[in-house]
JSON list of C-alpha atoms and ligand atoms in Angstrom, two decimals:
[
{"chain": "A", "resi": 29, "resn": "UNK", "atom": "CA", "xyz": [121.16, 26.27, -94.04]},
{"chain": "A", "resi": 30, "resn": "UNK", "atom": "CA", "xyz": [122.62, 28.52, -97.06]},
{"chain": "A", "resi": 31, "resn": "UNK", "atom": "CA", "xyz": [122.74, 31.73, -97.43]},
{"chain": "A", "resi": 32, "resn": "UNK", "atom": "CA", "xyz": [122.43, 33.18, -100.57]},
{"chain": "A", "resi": 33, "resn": "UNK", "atom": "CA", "xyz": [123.03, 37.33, -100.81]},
{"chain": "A", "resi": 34, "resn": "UNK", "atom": "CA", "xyz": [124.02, 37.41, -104.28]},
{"chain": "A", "resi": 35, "resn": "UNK", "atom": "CA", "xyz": [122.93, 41.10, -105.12]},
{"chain": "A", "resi": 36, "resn": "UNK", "atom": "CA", "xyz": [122.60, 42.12, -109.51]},
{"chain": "A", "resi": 37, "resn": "UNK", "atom": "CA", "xyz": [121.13, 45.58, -109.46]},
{"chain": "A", "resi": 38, "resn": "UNK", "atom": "CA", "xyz": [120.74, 47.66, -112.08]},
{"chain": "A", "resi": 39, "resn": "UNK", "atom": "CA", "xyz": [121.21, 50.84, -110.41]},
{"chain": "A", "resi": 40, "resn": "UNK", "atom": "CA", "xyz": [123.22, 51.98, -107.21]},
{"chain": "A", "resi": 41, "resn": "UNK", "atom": "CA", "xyz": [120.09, 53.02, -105.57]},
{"chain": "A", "resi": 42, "resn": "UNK", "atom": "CA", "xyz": [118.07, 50.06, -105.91]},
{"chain": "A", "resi": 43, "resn": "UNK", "atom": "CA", "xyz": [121.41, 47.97, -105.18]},
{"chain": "A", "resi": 44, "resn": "UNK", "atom": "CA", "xyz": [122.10, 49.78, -101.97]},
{"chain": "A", "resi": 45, "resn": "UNK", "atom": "CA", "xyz": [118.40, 49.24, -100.77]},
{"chain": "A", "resi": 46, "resn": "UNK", "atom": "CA", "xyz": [118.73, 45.43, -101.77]},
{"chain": "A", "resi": 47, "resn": "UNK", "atom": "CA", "xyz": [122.10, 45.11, -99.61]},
{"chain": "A", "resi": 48, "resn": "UNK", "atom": "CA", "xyz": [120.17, 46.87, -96.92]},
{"chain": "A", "resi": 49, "resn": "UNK", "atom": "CA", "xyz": [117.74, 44.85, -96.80]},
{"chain": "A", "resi": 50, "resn": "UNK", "atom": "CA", "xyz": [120.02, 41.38, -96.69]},
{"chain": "A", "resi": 51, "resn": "UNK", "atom": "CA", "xyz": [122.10, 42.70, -94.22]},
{"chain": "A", "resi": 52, "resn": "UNK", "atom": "CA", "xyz": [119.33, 43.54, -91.66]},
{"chain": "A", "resi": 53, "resn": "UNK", "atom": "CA", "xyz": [118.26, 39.80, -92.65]},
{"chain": "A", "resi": 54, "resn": "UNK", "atom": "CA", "xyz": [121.84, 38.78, -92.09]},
{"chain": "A", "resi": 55, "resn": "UNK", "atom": "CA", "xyz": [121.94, 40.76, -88.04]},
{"chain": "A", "resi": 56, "resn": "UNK", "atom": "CA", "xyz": [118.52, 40.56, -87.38]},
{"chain": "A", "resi": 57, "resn": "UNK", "atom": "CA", "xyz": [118.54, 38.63, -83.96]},
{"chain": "A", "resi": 58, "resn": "UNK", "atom": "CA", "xyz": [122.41, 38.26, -83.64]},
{"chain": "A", "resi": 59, "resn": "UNK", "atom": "CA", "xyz": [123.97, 40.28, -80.59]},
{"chain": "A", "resi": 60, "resn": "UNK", "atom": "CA", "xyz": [127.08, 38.66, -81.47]},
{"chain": "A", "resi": 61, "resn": "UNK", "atom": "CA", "xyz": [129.46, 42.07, -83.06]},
{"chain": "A", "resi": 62, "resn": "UNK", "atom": "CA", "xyz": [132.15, 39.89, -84.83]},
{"chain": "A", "resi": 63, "resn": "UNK", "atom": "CA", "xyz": [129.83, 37.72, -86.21]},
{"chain": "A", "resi": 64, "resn": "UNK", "atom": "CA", "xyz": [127.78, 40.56, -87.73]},
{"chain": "A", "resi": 65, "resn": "UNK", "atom": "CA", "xyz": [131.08, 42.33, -88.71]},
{"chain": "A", "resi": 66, "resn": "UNK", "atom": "CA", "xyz": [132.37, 39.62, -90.41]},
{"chain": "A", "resi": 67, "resn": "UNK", "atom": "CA", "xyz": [129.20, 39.10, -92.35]},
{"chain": "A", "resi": 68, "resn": "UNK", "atom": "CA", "xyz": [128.58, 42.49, -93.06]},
{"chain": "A", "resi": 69, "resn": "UNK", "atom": "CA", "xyz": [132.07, 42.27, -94.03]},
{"chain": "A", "resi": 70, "resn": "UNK", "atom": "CA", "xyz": [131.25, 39.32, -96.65]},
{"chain": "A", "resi": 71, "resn": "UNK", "atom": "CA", "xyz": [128.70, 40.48, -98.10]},
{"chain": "A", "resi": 72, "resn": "UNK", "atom": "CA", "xyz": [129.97, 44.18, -99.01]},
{"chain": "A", "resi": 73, "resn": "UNK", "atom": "CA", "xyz": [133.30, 42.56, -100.33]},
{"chain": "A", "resi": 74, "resn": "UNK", "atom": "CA", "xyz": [130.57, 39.77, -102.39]},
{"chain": "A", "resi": 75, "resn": "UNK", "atom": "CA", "xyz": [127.98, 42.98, -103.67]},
{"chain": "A", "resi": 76, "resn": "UNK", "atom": "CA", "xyz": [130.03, 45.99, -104.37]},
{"chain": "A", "resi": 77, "resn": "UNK", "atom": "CA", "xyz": [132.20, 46.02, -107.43]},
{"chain": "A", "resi": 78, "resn": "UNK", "atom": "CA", "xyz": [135.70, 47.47, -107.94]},
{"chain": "A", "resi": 79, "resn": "UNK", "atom": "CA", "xyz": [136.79, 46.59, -104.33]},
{"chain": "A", "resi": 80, "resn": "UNK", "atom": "CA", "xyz": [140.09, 45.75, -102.84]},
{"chain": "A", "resi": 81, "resn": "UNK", "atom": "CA", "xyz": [139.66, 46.00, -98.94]},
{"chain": "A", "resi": 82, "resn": "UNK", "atom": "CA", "xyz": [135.73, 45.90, -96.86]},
{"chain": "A", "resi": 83, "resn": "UNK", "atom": "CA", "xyz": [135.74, 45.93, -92.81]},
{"chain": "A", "resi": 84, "resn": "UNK", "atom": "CA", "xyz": [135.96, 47.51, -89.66]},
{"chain": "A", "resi": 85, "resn": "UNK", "atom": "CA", "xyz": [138.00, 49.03, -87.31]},
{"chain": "A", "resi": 86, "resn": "UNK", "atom": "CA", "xyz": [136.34, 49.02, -83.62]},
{"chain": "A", "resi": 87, "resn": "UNK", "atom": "CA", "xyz": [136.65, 51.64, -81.15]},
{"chain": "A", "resi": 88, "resn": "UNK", "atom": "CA", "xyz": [138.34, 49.62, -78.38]},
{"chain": "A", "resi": 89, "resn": "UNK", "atom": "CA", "xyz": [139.75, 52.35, -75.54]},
{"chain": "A", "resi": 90, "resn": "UNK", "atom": "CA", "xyz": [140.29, 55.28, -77.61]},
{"chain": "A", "resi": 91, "resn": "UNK", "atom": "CA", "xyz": [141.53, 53.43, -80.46]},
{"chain": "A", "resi": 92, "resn": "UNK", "atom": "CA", "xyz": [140.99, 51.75, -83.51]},
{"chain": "A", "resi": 93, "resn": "UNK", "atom": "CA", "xyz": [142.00, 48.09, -83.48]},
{"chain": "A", "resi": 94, "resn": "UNK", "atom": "CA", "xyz": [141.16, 46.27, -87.01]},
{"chain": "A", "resi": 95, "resn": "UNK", "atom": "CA", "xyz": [138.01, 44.09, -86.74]},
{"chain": "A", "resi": 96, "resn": "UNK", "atom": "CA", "xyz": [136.51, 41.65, -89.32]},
{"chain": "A", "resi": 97, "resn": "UNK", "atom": "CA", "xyz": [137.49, 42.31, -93.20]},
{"chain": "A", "resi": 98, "resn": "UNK", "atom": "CA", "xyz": [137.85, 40.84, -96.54]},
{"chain": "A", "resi": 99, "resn": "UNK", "atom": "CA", "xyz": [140.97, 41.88, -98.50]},
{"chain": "A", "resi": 100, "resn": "UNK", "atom": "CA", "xyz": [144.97, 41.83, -97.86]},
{"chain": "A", "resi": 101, "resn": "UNK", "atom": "CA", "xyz": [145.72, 41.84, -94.38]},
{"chain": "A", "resi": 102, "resn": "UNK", "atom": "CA", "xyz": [145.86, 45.47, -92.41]},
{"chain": "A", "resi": 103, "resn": "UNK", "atom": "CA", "xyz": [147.53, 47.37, -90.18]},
{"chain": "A", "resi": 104, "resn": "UNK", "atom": "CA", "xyz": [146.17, 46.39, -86.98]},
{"chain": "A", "resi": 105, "resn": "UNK", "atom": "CA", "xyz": [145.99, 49.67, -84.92]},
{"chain": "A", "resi": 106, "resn": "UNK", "atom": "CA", "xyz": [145.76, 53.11, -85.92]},
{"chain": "A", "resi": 107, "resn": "UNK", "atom": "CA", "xyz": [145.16, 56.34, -83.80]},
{"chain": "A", "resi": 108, "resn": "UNK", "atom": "CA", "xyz": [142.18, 58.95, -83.74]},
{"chain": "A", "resi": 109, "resn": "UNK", "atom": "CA", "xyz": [143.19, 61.49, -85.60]},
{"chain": "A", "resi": 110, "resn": "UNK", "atom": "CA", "xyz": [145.42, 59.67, -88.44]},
{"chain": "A", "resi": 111, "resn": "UNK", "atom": "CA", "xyz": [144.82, 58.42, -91.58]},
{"chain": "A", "resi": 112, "resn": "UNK", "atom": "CA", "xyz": [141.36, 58.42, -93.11]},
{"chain": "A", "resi": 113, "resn": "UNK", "atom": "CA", "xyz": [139.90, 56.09, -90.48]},
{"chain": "A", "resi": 114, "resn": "UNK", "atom": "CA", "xyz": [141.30, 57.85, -87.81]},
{"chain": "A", "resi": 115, "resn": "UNK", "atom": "CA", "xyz": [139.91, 61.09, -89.24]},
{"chain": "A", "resi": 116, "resn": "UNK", "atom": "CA", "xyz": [136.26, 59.43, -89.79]},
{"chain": "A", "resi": 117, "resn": "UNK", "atom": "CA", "xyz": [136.77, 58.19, -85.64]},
{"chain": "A", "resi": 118, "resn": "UNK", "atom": "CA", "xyz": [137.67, 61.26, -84.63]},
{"chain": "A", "resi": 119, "resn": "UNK", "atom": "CA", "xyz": [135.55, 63.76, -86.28]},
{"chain": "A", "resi": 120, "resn": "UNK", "atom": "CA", "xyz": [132.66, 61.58, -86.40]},
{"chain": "A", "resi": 121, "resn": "UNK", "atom": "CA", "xyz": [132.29, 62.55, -89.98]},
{"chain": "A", "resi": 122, "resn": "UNK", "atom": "CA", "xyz": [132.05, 60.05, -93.32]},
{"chain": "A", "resi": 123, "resn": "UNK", "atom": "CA", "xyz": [134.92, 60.66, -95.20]},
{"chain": "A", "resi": 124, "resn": "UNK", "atom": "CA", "xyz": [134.82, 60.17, -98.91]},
{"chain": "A", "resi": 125, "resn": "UNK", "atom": "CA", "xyz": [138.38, 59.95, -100.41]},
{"chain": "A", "resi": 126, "resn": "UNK", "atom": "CA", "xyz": [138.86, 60.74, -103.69]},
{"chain": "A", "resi": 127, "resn": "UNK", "atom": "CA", "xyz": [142.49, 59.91, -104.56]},
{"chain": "A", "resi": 128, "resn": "UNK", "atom": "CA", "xyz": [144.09, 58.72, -101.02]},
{"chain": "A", "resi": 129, "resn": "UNK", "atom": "CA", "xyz": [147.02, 59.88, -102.29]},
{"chain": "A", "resi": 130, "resn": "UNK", "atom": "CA", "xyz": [146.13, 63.50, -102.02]},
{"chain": "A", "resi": 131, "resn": "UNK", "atom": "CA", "xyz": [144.47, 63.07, -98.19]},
{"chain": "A", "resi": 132, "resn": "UNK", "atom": "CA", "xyz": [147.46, 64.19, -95.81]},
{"chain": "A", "resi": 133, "resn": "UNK", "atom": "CA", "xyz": [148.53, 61.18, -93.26]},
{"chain": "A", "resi": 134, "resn": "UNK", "atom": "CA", "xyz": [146.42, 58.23, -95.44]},
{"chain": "A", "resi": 135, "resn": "UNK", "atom": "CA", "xyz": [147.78, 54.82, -93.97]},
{"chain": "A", "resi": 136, "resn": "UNK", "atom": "CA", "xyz": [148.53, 52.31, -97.40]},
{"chain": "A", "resi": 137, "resn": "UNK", "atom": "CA", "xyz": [147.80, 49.15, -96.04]},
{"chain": "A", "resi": 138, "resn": "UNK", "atom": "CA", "xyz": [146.98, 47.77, -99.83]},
{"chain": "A", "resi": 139, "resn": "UNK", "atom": "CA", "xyz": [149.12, 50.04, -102.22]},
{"chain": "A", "resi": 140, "resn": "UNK", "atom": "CA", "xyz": [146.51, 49.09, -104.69]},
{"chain": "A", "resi": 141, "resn": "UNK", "atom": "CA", "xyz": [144.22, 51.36, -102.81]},
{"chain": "A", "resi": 142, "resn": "UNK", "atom": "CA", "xyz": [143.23, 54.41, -105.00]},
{"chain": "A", "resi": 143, "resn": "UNK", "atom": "CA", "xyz": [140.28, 56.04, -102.87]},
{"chain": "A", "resi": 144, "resn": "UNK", "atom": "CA", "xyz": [138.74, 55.21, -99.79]},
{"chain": "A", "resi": 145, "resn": "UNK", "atom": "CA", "xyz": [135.38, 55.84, -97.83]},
{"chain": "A", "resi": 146, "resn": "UNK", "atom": "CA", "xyz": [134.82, 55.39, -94.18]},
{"chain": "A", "resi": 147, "resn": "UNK", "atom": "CA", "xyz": [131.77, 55.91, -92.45]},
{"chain": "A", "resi": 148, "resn": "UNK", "atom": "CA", "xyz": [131.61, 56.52, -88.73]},
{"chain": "A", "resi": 149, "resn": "UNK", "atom": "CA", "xyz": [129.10, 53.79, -86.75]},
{"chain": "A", "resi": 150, "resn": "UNK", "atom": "CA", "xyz": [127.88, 55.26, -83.57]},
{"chain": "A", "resi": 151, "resn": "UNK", "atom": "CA", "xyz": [125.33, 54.45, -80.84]},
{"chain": "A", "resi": 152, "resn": "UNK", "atom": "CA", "xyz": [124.07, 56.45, -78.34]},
{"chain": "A", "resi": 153, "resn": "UNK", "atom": "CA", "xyz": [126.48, 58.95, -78.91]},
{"chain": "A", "resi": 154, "resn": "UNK", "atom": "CA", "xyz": [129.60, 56.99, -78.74]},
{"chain": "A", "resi": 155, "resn": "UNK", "atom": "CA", "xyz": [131.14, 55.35, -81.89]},
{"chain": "A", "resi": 156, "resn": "UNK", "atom": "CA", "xyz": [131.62, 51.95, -82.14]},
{"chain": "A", "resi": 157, "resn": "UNK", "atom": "CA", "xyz": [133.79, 51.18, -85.01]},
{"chain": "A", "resi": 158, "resn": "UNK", "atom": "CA", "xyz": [134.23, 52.80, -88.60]},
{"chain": "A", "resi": 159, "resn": "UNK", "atom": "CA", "xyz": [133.31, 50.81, -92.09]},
{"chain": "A", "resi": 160, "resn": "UNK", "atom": "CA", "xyz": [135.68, 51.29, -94.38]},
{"chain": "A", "resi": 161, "resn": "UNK", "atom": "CA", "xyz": [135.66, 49.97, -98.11]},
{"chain": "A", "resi": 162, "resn": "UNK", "atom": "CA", "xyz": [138.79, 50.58, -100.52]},
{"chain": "A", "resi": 163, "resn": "UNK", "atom": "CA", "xyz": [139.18, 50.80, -104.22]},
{"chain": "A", "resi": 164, "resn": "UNK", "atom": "CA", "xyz": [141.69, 50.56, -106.55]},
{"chain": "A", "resi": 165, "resn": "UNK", "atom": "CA", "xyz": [139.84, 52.84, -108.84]},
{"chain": "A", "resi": 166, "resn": "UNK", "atom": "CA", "xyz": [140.26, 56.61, -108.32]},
{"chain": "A", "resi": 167, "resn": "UNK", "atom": "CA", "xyz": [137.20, 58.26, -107.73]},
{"chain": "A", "resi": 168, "resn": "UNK", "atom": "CA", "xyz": [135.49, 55.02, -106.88]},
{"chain": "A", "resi": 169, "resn": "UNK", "atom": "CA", "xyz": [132.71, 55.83, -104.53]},
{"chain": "A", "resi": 170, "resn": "UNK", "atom": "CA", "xyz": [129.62, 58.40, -105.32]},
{"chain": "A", "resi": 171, "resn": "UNK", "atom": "CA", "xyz": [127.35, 60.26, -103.08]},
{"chain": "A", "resi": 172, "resn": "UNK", "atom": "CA", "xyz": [124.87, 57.65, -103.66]},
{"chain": "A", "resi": 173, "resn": "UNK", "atom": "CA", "xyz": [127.78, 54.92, -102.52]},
{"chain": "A", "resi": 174, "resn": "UNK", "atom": "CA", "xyz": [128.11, 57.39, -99.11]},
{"chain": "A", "resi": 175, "resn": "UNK", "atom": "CA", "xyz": [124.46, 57.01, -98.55]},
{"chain": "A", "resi": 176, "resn": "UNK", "atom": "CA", "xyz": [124.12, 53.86, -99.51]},
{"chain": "A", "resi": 177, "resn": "UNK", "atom": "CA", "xyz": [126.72, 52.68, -96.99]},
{"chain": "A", "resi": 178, "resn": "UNK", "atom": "CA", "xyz": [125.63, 55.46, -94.06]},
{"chain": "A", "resi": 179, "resn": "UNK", "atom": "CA", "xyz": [122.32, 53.38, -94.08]},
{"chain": "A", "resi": 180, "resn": "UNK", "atom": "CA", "xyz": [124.14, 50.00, -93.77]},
{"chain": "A", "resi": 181, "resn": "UNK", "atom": "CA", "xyz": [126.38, 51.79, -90.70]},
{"chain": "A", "resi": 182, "resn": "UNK", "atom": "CA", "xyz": [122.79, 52.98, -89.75]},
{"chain": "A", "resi": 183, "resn": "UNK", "atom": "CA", "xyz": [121.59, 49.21, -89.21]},
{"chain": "A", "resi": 184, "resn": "UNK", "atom": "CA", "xyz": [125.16, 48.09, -88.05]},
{"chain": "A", "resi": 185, "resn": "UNK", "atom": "CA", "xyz": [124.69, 50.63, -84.91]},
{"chain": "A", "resi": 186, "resn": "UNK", "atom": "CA", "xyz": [121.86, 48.53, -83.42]},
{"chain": "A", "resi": 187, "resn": "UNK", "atom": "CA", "xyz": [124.00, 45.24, -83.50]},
{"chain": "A", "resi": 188, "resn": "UNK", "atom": "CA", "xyz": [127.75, 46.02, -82.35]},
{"chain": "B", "resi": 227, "resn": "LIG", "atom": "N1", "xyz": [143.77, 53.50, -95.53]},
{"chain": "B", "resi": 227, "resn": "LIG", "atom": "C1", "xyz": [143.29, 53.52, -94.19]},
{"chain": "B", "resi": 227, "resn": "LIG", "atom": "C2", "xyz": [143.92, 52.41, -93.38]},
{"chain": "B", "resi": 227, "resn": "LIG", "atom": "C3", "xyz": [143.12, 51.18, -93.36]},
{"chain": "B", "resi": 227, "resn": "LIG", "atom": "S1", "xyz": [143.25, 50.28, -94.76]},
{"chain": "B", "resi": 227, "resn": "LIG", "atom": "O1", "xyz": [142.80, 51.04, -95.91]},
{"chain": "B", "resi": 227, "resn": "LIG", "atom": "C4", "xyz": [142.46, 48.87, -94.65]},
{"chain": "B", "resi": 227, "resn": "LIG", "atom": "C5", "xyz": [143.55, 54.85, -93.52]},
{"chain": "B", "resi": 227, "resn": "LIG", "atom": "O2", "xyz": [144.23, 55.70, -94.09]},
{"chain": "B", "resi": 227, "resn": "LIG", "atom": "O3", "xyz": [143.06, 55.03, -92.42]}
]
């Protein structure tokens, strides 16, 4: 079997609804969280342009221990609280970073990394893991990127 995700949008909107709708193709059925991880990894890293880093970090005791990705390798651990993915864990809210070298405590992992959004995936009140995509382009990700990828955290929740 192949499987071909290859998403050419014109627009963000229709090109977030497209990746939507290949990654609910891609879980749909799976209970297995790396596996949908690492594809939902794959296929952000394959669809959205100007990336350097796509993946997760998982909740695992109070803690965020690096999951799945595509990009440079990462730091492995990083506390609630610190950095951008800590703050996203902690406050439960997406953060959508600019210039990461403005946000007090960001963690450089890539130092091509220029902004940075993480979105907080929870279920039944507990989160799970954060998403987090990187670009070396300042100013990289939109409002309609932060929707776009709080709908694919959305569909993650059911499946991790
Ligand atoms: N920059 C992140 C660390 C993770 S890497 O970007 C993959 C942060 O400040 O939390």
């Amino acid at each position: 079997m192949t499987y071909d995700f290859r998403i050419a949008a014109a627009d963000a909107g229709t090109m977030y609804r497209d990746l939507a709708s290949a990654l609910e193709g891609l879980v749909s059925g799976e209970t297995d969280a790396v596996a949908n991880m690492a594809n939902a990894a794959a296929l952000i890293w394959e669809t959205l342009p100007d990336l350097n880093w796509a993946g997760f970090y998982r909740n695992v005791g109070g803690e965020l221990v690096l999951g799945p990705f595509q990009g440079r390798p990462a730091c492995i651990r990083i506390k609630f609280g610190e950095g951008v993915c800590g703050v996203a864990a902690g406050t439960r809210q997406v953060q959508r970073v600019e210039d990461v070298h403005a946000f007090p405590g960001h963690i450089a992992c890539d130092s091509a990394s220029a902004s940075e959004l993480v979105v907080p995936i929870v279920r039944d009140g507990e989160l799970v893991a954060v998403l987090d995509v990187d670009s070396p382009r300042t100013g990289r990700f939109s409002e309609e990127d932060e929707a776009g990828c709080v709908r694919l955290a959305e569909i993650l929740s059911k499946v991790l």
